[in-house]
Coordinates of C-alpha atoms in Angstrom, one line a residue:
X10 CA 5.0 -19.5 55.6
X11 CA 2.0 -21.5 54.6
X12 CA 1.8 -23.2 51.3
X13 CA -0.9 -21.2 50.1
X14 CA 0.9 -17.9 51.1
X15 CA 4.2 -19.1 49.0
X16 CA 2.2 -19.7 46.0
X17 CA 0.5 -16.3 46.1
X18 CA 4.1 -14.7 46.7
X19 CA 5.4 -16.8 43.6
X20 CA 2.6 -15.6 41.4
X21 CA 2.5 -12.0 42.0
X22 CA 6.6 -11.9 41.3
X23 CA 6.0 -13.9 38.1
X24 CA 3.5 -11.6 36.6
X25 CA 5.6 -8.8 35.4
X26 CA 7.4 -11.6 33.3
X27 CA 4.4 -13.5 32.1
X28 CA 2.4 -10.5 31.0
X29 CA 4.9 -9.2 28.5
X30 CA 5.4 -12.7 27.1
X31 CA 1.7 -13.1 26.7
X32 CA 1.5 -9.7 25.1
X33 CA 4.0 -10.6 22.5
X34 CA 2.2 -13.7 21.5
X35 CA -1.1 -11.8 21.2
X36 CA 0.4 -9.0 18.9
X37 CA -0.8 -9.4 15.3
X38 CA 1.4 -9.3 12.3
X39 CA 3.1 -6.2 11.2
X40 CA 2.7 -5.2 7.5
X41 CA 4.2 -2.2 5.5
X42 CA 1.9 -1.7 2.6
X43 CA 1.5 0.8 -0.3
X44 CA -0.7 3.8 0.6
X45 CA -3.4 2.8 -2.0
X46 CA -4.3 -0.3 -0.1
X47 CA -5.7 1.6 2.9
X48 CA -9.3 0.6 2.9
X49 CA -8.8 -2.8 1.3
X50 CA -6.3 -4.0 3.7
X51 CA -8.0 -2.4 6.8
X52 CA -11.3 -4.6 5.7
X53 CA -8.9 -7.5 5.2
X54 CA -7.5 -7.0 8.7
X55 CA -10.8 -6.7 10.3
X56 CA -11.9 -9.8 8.6
X57 CA -8.9 -11.7 9.8
X58 CA -9.5 -10.5 13.4
X59 CA -13.4 -11.6 13.1
X60 CA -12.1 -14.9 12.8
X61 CA -10.4 -15.0 16.3
X62 CA -6.7 -13.8 15.3
X63 CA -5.0 -11.1 16.9
X64 CA -5.6 -8.0 14.6
X65 CA -2.8 -7.2 12.0
X66 CA -1.1 -3.9 12.6
X67 CA -0.5 -2.1 9.3
X68 CA 1.5 0.9 8.4
X69 CA 0.8 2.8 5.2
X70 CA 3.2 4.7 3.1
X71 CA 5.0 5.1 -0.3
X72 CA 6.5 1.8 -1.4
X73 CA 10.0 3.5 -1.7
X74 CA 9.6 4.9 2.0
X75 CA 8.5 1.5 3.3
X76 CA 11.4 -0.4 1.5
X77 CA 14.0 2.1 3.1
X78 CA 12.2 1.4 6.6
X79 CA 12.9 -2.4 5.9
X80 CA 16.6 -1.6 5.1
X81 CA 16.8 0.3 8.1
X82 CA 15.8 -2.7 10.3
X83 CA 12.0 -1.9 10.7
X84 CA 10.3 -4.9 12.7
X85 CA 7.7 -5.9 10.3
X86 CA 6.5 -9.1 9.1
X87 CA 5.1 -8.5 5.7
X88 CA 5.7 -6.1 2.8
X89 CA 3.1 -5.2 0.0
X90 CA 4.5 -2.5 -2.4
X91 CA 2.6 -1.3 -5.5
X92 CA 5.1 -2.5 -7.8
X93 CA 7.9 -5.3 -8.4
X94 CA 10.8 -3.0 -8.6
X95 CA 10.7 -2.1 -4.7
X96 CA 10.0 -5.7 -4.0
X97 CA 13.1 -6.6 -6.2
X98 CA 15.0 -3.9 -4.4
X99 CA 14.2 -5.5 -0.9
X100 CA 14.8 -9.0 -2.3
X101 CA 18.5 -8.2 -3.7
X102 CA 19.1 -7.1 0.1
X103 CA 18.5 -10.5 1.2
X104 CA 15.4 -9.3 3.4
X105 CA 12.5 -11.5 2.2
X106 CA 11.7 -15.1 2.7
X107 CA 12.1 -17.4 -0.3
X108 CA 9.1 -18.8 -1.9
X109 CA 6.8 -16.3 0.1
X110 CA 6.6 -13.8 -2.6
X111 CA 3.2 -13.7 -4.7
X112 CA 2.0 -11.0 -7.1
X113 CA -1.7 -11.1 -6.2
X114 CA -3.3 -7.6 -7.3
X115 CA -3.4 -5.1 -10.2
X116 CA -4.8 -1.7 -10.6
X117 CA -5.6 1.1 -13.2
X118 CA -4.2 4.5 -13.5
X119 CA -6.6 7.4 -13.7
X120 CA -6.6 11.1 -14.4
X121 CA -8.8 12.6 -11.5
X122 CA -10.2 16.3 -10.9
X123 CA -12.1 17.9 -8.2
X124 CA -15.7 16.9 -8.0
X125 CA -16.9 20.3 -8.7
X126 CA -14.7 20.7 -11.9
X127 CA -16.4 20.5 -15.2
X128 CA -12.8 19.8 -17.0
X129 CA -13.2 17.2 -19.8
X130 CA -10.4 15.7 -21.5
X131 CA -9.9 12.5 -23.7
X132 CA -6.8 10.7 -22.8
X133 CA -4.8 9.8 -25.9
X134 CA -1.9 10.6 -27.8
X135 CA -0.8 14.1 -27.5
X136 CA -4.0 15.1 -25.4
X137 CA -3.9 18.8 -24.2
X138 CA -3.2 18.3 -20.5
X139 CA -0.8 20.9 -20.3
X140 CA -3.3 23.5 -21.8
X141 CA -6.0 22.3 -19.4
X142 CA -3.6 22.7 -16.5
X143 CA -3.1 26.6 -17.2
X144 CA -1.3 28.0 -14.3
X145 CA -2.2 24.9 -12.1
X146 CA 0.0 21.9 -11.4
X147 CA -0.6 18.2 -11.8
X148 CA -0.5 16.3 -8.7
X149 CA 1.1 12.8 -8.6
X150 CA 3.4 10.6 -6.4
X151 CA 7.0 11.2 -6.9
X152 CA 7.8 10.2 -10.5
X153 CA 11.3 9.4 -9.6
X154 CA 10.6 7.0 -6.6
X155 CA 7.0 6.2 -6.1
X156 CA 5.4 3.5 -8.2
X157 CA 2.1 5.5 -8.8
X158 CA 4.7 8.5 -10.0
X159 CA 6.4 6.1 -12.0
X160 CA 3.5 4.8 -13.6
X161 CA 2.0 7.9 -14.3
X162 CA 5.3 9.4 -16.0
X163 CA 5.7 6.2 -18.1
X164 CA 2.2 6.7 -19.3
X165 CA 2.4 10.5 -20.1
X166 CA 5.8 9.8 -21.9
X167 CA 4.3 7.0 -24.0
X168 CA 1.4 9.3 -24.9
X169 CA 4.1 12.2 -25.9
X170 CA 2.7 14.5 -23.3
X171 CA 5.2 14.3 -20.4
X172 CA 7.6 16.9 -21.9
X173 CA 4.8 19.6 -21.8
X174 CA 3.9 19.0 -18.1
X175 CA 7.3 18.0 -16.4
X176 CA 7.6 21.4 -15.4
X177 CA 4.1 21.7 -13.6
X178 CA 4.3 18.7 -11.5
X179 CA 3.0 18.8 -8.0
X180 CA 5.2 16.0 -6.4
X181 CA 3.7 14.1 -3.5
X182 CA 5.3 11.6 -1.1
X183 CA 2.8 8.9 -2.0
X184 CA -0.3 8.4 -4.2
X185 CA -2.9 9.4 -1.3
X186 CA -0.8 12.6 -0.8
X187 CA -1.5 13.4 -4.4
X188 CA -5.1 12.4 -4.1
X189 CA -5.4 14.9 -1.1
X190 CA -4.1 17.9 -3.2
X191 CA -6.9 17.4 -6.0
X192 CA -9.4 16.9 -2.9
X193 CA -8.5 20.3 -1.6
X194 CA -8.5 21.8 -5.2
X195 CA -4.8 22.9 -4.7
X196 CA -4.3 20.9 -8.0
X197 CA -6.7 21.1 -10.9
X198 CA -6.0 17.4 -12.0
X199 CA -3.9 14.6 -10.6
X200 CA -2.8 10.9 -11.4
X201 CA -3.9 8.2 -9.3
X202 CA -5.1 4.6 -9.2
X203 CA -8.5 4.1 -10.1
X204 CA -9.0 2.5 -6.3
X205 CA -8.1 5.8 -4.9
X206 CA -10.4 7.6 -7.1
X207 CA -13.1 5.1 -6.2
X208 CA -12.5 5.8 -2.4
X209 CA -12.9 9.4 -2.6
X210 CA -16.1 11.4 -2.9
X211 CA -14.2 14.5 -3.4
X212 CA -12.5 13.8 -6.9
X213 CA -14.3 12.3 -10.1
X214 CA -12.3 10.3 -12.7
X215 CA -11.7 12.4 -16.0
X216 CA -10.1 9.3 -17.8
X217 CA -8.5 6.1 -17.7
X218 CA -5.1 5.7 -19.1
X219 CA -4.5 2.9 -21.5
X220 CA -3.1 -0.2 -19.7
X221 CA -0.6 -0.5 -22.8
X222 CA 0.9 3.2 -21.8
X223 CA 2.5 2.1 -18.8
X224 CA 4.0 -1.0 -17.2
X225 CA 1.6 -3.4 -15.5
X226 CA 0.7 -2.3 -12.1
X227 CA 1.0 -5.1 -9.7
X228 CA 1.2 -5.5 -6.1
X229 CA 3.2 -8.4 -4.9
X230 CA 3.3 -9.7 -1.1
X231 CA 6.3 -11.3 0.8
X232 CA 7.1 -12.3 4.1
X233 CA 10.2 -10.7 5.7
X234 CA 13.1 -12.5 6.9
X235 CA 13.1 -10.8 10.4
X236 CA 9.4 -11.7 10.8
X237 CA 9.1 -13.6 14.4
X238 CA 5.2 -13.4 14.5
X239 CA 3.6 -16.7 14.4
X240 CA 0.4 -15.3 12.8
X241 CA 2.1 -13.8 9.9
X242 CA 2.3 -16.4 7.3
X243 CA -1.2 -17.5 8.0
X244 CA -2.2 -13.9 7.2
X245 CA -0.3 -13.7 4.2
X246 CA -1.9 -17.0 3.0
X247 CA -5.4 -15.6 3.8
X248 CA -4.7 -12.1 1.9
X249 CA -3.8 -14.2 -1.4
X250 CA -6.5 -16.7 -0.9
X251 CA -9.8 -16.6 -2.7
X252 CA -11.5 -15.2 0.1
X253 CA -8.7 -12.5 0.7
X254 CA -8.8 -11.4 -3.0
X255 CA -12.4 -10.9 -2.9
X256 CA -12.1 -8.6 -0.3
X257 CA -9.7 -6.5 -2.6
X258 CA -11.9 -6.9 -5.6
X259 CA -14.6 -5.3 -3.4
X260 CA -12.6 -2.0 -3.6
X261 CA -11.9 -2.0 -7.1
X262 CA -8.5 -4.1 -7.5
X263 CA -8.3 -6.9 -9.9
X264 CA -6.7 -10.2 -9.2
X265 CA -3.7 -11.7 -10.8

């Protein structure tokens, strides 16, 4: 057999082995991120890919659901929940890399109504939310587990309103699901982040909750210990850099 033919046979036989290895090297980092980050993180991923990097893969959901996925062994590289508690939970399990955690974004909490609604409420102590709901329900992320719901319950409790509306809650699996209930006019009001309201043309902001009425809304990011993607740390650094934070700022997030 000629030398050329021998080399051809070798290369053909090697292709099934080389191709998967090359595909693994070209896969972008996998992020598990809070649902409220959809537009901003998608833009950040596009900007990163535009620099010649493999495009990151992002899975959006409620922070509680994502934390449980990490506990169950999800093959992710980075985690960005919408509060410190779920990052603390994952950290206690020994699932994040030391010194990779940074709290880099903040948000505001707002009350929204469908765009066509003429409802008006001034948010303040004892404001008549229960009466404004009538027979309707207040859409919000699950107040027992999801950050947006926890912040919302804390705000309503602080303002002395929670007891009057707690029996009228339409619990959603994450903040975007709560937003969707208001967009579809299935709920007359909802509590979401200011960035969620900004991202939707089908709701309007009725009022902004005082920042003092609930714990500070923060978004930490950390690398997961199981991460093996060579691009993950560089992308994490990009997100918390001045350039990365500017992308989030365009979507209404404030830097921390």
